[in-house]
Backbone as a chain_set.jsonl record, in Angstrom:
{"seq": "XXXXXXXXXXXXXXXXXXXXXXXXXXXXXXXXXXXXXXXXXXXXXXXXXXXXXXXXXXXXXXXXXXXXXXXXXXXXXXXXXXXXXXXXXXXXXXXXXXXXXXXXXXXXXXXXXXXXXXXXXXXXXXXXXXXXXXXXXXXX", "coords": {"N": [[102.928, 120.422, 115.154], [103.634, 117.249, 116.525], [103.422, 114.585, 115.78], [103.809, 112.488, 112.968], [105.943, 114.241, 112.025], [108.127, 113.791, 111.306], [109.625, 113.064, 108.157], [109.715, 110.009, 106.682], [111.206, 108.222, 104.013], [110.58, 105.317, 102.242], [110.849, 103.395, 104.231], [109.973, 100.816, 106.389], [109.245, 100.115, 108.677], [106.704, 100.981, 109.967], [104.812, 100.03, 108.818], [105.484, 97.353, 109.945], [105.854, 98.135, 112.995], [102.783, 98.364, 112.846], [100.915, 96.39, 112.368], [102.207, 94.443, 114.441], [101.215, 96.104, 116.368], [98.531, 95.865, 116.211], [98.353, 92.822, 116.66], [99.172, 92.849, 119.315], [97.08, 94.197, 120.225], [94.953, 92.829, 120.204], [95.651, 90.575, 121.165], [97.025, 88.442, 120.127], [99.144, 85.577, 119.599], [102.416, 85.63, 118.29], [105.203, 85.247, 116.205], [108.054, 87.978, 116.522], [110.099, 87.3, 114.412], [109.253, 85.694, 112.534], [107.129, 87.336, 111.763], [108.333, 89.967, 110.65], [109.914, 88.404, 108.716], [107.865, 87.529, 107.231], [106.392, 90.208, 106.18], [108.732, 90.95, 104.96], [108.594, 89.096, 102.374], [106.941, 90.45, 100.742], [107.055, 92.767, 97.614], [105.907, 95.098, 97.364], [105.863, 96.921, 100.175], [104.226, 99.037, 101.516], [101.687, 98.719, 100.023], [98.009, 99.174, 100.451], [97.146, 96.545, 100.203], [98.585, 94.578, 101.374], [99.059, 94.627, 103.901], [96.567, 94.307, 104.447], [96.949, 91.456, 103.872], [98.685, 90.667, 105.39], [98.016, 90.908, 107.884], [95.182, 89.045, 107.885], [96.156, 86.851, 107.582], [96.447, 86.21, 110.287], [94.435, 86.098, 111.586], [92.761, 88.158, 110.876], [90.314, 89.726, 110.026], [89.55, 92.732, 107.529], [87.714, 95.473, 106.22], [88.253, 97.867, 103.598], [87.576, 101.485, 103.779], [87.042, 103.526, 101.759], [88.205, 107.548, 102.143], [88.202, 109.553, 104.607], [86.619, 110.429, 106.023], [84.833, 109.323, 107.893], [85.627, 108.575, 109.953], [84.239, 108.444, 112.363], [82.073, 107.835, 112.427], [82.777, 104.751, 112.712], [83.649, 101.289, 114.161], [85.867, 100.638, 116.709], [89.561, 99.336, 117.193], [90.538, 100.831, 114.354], [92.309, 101.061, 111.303], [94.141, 103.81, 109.633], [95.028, 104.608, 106.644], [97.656, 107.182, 105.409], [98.641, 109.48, 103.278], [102.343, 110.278, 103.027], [103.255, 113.461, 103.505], [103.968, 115.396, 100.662], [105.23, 113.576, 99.321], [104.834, 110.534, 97.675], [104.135, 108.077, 99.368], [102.904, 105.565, 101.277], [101.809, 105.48, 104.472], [101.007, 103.373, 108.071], [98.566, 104.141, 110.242], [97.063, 102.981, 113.9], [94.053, 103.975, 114.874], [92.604, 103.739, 118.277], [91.115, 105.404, 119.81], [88.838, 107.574, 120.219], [87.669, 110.728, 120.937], [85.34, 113.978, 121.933], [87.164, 115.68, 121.514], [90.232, 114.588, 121.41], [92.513, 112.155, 119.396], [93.407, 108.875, 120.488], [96.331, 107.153, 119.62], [98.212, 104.972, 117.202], [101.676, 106.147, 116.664], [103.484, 105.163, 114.348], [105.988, 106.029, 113.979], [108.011, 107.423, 116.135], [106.974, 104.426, 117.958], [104.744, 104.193, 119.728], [101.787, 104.597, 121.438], [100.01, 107.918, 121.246], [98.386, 110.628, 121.909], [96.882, 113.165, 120.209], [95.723, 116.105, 119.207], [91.547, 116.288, 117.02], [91.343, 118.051, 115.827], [94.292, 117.867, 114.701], [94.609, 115.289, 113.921], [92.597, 115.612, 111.629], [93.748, 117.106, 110.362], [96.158, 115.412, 108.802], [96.852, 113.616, 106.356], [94.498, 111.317, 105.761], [93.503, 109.053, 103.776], [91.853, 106.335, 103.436], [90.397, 104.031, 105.243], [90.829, 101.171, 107.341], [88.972, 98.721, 108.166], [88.726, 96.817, 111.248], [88.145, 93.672, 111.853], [88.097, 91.212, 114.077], [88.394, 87.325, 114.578], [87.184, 86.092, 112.881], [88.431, 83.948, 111.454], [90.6, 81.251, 111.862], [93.156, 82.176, 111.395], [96.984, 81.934, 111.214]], "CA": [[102.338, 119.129, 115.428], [104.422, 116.615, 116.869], [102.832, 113.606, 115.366], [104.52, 112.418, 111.977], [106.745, 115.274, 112.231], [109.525, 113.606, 110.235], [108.766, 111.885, 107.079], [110.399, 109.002, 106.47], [111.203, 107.704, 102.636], [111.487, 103.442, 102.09], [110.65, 102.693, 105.345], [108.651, 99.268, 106.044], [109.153, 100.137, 109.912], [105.539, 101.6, 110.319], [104.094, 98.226, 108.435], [105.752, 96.096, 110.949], [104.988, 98.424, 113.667], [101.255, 98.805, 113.158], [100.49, 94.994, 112.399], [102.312, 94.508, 115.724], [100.414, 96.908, 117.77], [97.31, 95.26, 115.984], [98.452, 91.671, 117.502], [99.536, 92.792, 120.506], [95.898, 94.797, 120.897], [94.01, 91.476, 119.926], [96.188, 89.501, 122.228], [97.514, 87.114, 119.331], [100.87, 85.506, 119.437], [103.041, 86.008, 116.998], [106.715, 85.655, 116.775], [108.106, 88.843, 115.572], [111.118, 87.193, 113.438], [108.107, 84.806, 111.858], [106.218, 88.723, 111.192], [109.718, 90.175, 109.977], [109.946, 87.581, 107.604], [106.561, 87.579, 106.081], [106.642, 91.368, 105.7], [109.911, 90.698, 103.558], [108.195, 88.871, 101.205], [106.059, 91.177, 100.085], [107.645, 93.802, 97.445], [105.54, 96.764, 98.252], [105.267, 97.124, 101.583], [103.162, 100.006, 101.486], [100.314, 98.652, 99.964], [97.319, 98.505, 101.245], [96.455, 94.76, 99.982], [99.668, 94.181, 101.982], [98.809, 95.226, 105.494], [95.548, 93.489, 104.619], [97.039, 89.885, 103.781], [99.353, 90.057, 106.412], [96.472, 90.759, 109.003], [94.479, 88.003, 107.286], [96.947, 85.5, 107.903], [96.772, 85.919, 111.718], [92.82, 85.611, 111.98], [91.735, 89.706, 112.015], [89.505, 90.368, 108.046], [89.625, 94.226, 107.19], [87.471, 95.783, 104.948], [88.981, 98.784, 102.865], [86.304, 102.575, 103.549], [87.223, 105.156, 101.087], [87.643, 108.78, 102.761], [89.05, 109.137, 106.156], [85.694, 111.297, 107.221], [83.743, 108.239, 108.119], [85.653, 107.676, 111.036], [83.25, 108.805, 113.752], [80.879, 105.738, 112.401], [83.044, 103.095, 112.455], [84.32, 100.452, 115.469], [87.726, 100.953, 116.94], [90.204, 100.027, 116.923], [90.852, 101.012, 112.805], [94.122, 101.785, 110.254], [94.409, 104.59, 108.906], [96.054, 104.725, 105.918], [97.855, 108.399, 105.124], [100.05, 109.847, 102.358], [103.139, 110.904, 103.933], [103.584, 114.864, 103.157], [103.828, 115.826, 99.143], [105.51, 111.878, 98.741], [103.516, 108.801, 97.051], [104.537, 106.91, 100.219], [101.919, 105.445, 101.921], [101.935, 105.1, 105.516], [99.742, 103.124, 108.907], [98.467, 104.296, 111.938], [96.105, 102.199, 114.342], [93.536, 104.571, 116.062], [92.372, 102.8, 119.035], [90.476, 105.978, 120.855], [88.136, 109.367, 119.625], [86.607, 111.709, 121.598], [85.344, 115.315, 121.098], [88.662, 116.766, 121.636], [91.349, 113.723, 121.05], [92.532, 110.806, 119.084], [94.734, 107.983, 120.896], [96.654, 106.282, 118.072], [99.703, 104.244, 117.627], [102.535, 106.904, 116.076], [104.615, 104.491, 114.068], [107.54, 106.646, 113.693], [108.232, 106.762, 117.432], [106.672, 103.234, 118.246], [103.745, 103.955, 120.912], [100.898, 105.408, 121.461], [100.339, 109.445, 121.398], [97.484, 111.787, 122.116], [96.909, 114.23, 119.828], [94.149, 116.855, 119.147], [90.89, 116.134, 116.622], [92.252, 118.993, 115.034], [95.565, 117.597, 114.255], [94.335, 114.204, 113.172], [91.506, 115.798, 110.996], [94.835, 117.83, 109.132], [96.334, 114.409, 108.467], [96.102, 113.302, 104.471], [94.294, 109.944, 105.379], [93.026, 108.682, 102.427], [90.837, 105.4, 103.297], [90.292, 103.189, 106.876], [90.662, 99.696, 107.296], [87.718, 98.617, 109.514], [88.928, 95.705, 111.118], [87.385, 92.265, 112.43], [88.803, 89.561, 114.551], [87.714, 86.214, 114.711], [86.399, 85.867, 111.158], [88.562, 82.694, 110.988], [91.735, 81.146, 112.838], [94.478, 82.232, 111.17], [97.789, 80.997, 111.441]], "C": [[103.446, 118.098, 115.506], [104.523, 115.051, 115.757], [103.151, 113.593, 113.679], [105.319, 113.642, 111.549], [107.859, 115.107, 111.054], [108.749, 112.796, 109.453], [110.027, 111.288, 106.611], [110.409, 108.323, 104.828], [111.624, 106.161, 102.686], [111.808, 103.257, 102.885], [109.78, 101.902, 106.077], [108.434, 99.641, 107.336], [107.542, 100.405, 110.16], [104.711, 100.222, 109.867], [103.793, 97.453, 109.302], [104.888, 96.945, 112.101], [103.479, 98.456, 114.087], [100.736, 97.307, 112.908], [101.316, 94.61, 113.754], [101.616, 94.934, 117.111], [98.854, 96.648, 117.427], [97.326, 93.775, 116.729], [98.386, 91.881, 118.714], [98.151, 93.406, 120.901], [94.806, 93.923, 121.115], [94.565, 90.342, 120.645], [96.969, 88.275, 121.321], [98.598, 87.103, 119.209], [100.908, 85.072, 118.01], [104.189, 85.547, 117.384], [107.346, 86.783, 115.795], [109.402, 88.421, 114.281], [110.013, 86.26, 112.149], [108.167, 86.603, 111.024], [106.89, 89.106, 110.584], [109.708, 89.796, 108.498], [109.022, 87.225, 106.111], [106.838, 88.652, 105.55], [107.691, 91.538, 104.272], [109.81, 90.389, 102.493], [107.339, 89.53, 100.419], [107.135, 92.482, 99.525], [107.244, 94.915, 97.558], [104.309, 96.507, 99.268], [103.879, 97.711, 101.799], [101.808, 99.875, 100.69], [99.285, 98.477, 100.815], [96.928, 97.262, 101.765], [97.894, 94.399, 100.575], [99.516, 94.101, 103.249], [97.769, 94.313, 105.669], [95.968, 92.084, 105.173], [97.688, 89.969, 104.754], [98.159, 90.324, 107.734], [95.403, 89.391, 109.082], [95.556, 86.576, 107.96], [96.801, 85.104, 109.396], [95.331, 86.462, 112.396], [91.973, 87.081, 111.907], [91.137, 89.794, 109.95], [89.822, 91.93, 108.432], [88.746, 94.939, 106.266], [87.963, 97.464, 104.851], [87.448, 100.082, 102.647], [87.38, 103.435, 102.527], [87.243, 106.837, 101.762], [87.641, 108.703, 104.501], [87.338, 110.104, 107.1], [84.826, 110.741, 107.362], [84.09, 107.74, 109.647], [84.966, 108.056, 112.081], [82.055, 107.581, 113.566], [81.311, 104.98, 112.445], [83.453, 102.447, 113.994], [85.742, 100.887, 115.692], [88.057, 99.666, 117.667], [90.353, 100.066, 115.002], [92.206, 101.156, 112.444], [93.495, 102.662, 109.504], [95.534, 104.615, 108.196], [96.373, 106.386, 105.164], [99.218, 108.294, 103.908], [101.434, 110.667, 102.894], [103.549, 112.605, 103.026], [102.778, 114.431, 101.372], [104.489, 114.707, 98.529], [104.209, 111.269, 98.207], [103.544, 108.087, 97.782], [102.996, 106.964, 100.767], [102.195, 104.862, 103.439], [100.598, 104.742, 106.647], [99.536, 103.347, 110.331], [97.243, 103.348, 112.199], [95.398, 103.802, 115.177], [92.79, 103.707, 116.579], [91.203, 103.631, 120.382], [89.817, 107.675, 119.924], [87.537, 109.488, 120.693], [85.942, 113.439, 121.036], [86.379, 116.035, 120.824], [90.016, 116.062, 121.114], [91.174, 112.397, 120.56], [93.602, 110.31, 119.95], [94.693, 107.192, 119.651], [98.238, 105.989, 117.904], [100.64, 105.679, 116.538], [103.245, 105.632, 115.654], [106.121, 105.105, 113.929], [108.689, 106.653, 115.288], [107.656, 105.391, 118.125], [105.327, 103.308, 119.257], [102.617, 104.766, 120.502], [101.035, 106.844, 121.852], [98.547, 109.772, 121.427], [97.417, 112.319, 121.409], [95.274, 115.114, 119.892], [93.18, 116.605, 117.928], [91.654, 116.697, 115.523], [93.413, 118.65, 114.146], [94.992, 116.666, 113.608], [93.278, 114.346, 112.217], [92.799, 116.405, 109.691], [95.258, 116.605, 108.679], [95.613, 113.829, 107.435], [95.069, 111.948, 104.609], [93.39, 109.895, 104.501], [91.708, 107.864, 102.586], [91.274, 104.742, 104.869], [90.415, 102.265, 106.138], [90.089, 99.701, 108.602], [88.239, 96.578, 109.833], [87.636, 94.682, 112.027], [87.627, 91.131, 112.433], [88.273, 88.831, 114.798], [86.984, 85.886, 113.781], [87.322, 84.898, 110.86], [89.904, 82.44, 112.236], [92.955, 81.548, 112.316], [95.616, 81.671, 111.155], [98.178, 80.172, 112.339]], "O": [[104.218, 118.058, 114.548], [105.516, 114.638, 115.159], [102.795, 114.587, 113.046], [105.13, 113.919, 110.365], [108.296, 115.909, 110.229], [107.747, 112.119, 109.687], [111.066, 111.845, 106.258], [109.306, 107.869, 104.526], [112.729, 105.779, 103.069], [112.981, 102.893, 102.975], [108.719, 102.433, 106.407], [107.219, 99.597, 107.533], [107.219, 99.495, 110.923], [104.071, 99.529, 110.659], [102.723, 96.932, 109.619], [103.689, 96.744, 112.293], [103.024, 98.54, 115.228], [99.746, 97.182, 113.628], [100.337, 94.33, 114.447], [101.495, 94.471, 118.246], [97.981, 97.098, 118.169], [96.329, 93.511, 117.401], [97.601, 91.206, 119.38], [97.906, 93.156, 122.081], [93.909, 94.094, 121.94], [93.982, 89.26, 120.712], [97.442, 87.286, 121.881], [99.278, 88.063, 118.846], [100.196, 84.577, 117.136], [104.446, 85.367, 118.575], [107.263, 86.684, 114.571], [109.583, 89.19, 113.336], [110.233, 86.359, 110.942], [108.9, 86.987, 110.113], [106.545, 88.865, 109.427], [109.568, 90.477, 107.482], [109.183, 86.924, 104.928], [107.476, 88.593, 104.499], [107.533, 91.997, 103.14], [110.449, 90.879, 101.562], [107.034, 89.045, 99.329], [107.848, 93.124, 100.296], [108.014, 95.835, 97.834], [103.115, 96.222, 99.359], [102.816, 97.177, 102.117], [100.957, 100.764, 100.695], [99.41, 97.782, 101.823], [96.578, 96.867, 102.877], [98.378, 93.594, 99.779], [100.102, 93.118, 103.704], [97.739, 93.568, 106.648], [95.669, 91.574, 106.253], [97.299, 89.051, 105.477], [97.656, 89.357, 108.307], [94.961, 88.878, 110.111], [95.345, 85.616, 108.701], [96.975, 83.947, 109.776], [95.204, 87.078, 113.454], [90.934, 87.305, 112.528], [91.842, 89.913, 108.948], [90.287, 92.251, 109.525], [89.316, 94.972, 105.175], [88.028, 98.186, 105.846], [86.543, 99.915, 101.829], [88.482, 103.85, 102.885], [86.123, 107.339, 101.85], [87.14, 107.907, 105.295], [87.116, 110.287, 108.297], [83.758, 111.282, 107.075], [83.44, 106.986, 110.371], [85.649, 107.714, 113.046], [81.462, 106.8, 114.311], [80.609, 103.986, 112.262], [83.538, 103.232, 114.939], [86.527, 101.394, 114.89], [87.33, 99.037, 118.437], [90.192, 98.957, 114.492], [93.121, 101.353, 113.244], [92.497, 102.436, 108.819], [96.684, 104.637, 108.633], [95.496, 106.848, 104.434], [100.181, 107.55, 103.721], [101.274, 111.863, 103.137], [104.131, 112.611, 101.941], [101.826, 113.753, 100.985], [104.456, 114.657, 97.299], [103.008, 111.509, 98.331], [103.037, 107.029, 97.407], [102.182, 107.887, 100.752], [102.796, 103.793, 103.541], [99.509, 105.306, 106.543], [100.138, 102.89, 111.303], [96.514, 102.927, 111.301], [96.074, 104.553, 115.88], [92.222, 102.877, 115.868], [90.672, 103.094, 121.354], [90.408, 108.517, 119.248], [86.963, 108.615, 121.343], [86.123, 113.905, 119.911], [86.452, 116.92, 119.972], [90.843, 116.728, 120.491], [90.286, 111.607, 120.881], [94.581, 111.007, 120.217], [93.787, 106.753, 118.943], [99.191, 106.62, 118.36], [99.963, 106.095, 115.598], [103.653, 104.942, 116.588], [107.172, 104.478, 113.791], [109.767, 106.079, 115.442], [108.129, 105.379, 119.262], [104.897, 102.188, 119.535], [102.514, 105.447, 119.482], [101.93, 107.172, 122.63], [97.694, 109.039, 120.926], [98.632, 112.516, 121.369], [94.188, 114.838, 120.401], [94.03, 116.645, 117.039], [92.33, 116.166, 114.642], [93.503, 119.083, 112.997], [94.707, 117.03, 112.467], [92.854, 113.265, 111.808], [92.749, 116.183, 108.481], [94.532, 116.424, 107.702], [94.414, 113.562, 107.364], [94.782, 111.449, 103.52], [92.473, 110.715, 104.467], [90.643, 108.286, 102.135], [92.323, 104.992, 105.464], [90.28, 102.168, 104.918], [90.383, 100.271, 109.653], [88.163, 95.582, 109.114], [86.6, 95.009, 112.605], [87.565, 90.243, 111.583], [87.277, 89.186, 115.428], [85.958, 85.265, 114.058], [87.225, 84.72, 109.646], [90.135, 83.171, 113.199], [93.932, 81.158, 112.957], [95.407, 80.462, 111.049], [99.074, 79.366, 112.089]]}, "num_chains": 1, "name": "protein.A"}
């Protein structure tokens, strides 16, 4: 499986990435040295209530599902939040597409979107969704 292939230790990159490819999917400007900057202030990245507030700030709410096998009921696009391998790291993907056979979903490790099979993304540790929802205020 191609798709998180390498695991990465104390790396915020996937943070930034996936709150990026959440702006850029919702159309909201940003400036990324502004985004950068926020991110910084926060000491763990990898929280969830991290990904949240910085989402929050730039107009999109989230609420936090338990149990990644809900996602066939929910809206897209979502975060998935996964445990990377046999680490405590926590890492975020955006899926943005299901069908019977494939997810489309941002890969943060290479930066874009990828294809994979149901299959593959069903092996994937995710833990809990973030169900999002834009326009629940103006943000910054």
């Amino acid at each position: 499986m191609k798709f998180f292939k390498k695991i990465r230790r104390g790396n915020r990159l996937d943070l930034e990435g996936s709150c990026k490819f959440i702006l850029d999917f919702y159309d909201i400007t940003y400036r990324k040295i502004d985004l950068s900057a926020l991110i910084a202030t926060y000491q763990d990245w990898q929280s969830v209530q991290t990904i949240r507030d910085i989402l929050f700030g730039y107009g999109i709410d989230s609420t936090r599902v338990a149990g990644a096998n809900k996602y066939a009921e929910v809206d897209l696009p979502f975060i998935g939040v996964f445990r990377r391998g046999d680490l405590c790291f926590t890492g975020f993907t955006v899926v943005i597409a299901i069908d019977w056979a494939n997810v489309t979903l941002f890969d943060p490790f290479v930066k874009k979107q990828q294809i994979i099979t149901l299959n593959d993304f069903n092996s994937l540790d995710i833990s809990d969704l973030l169900l999002l929802n834009r326009g629940v205020h103006t943000g910054r």
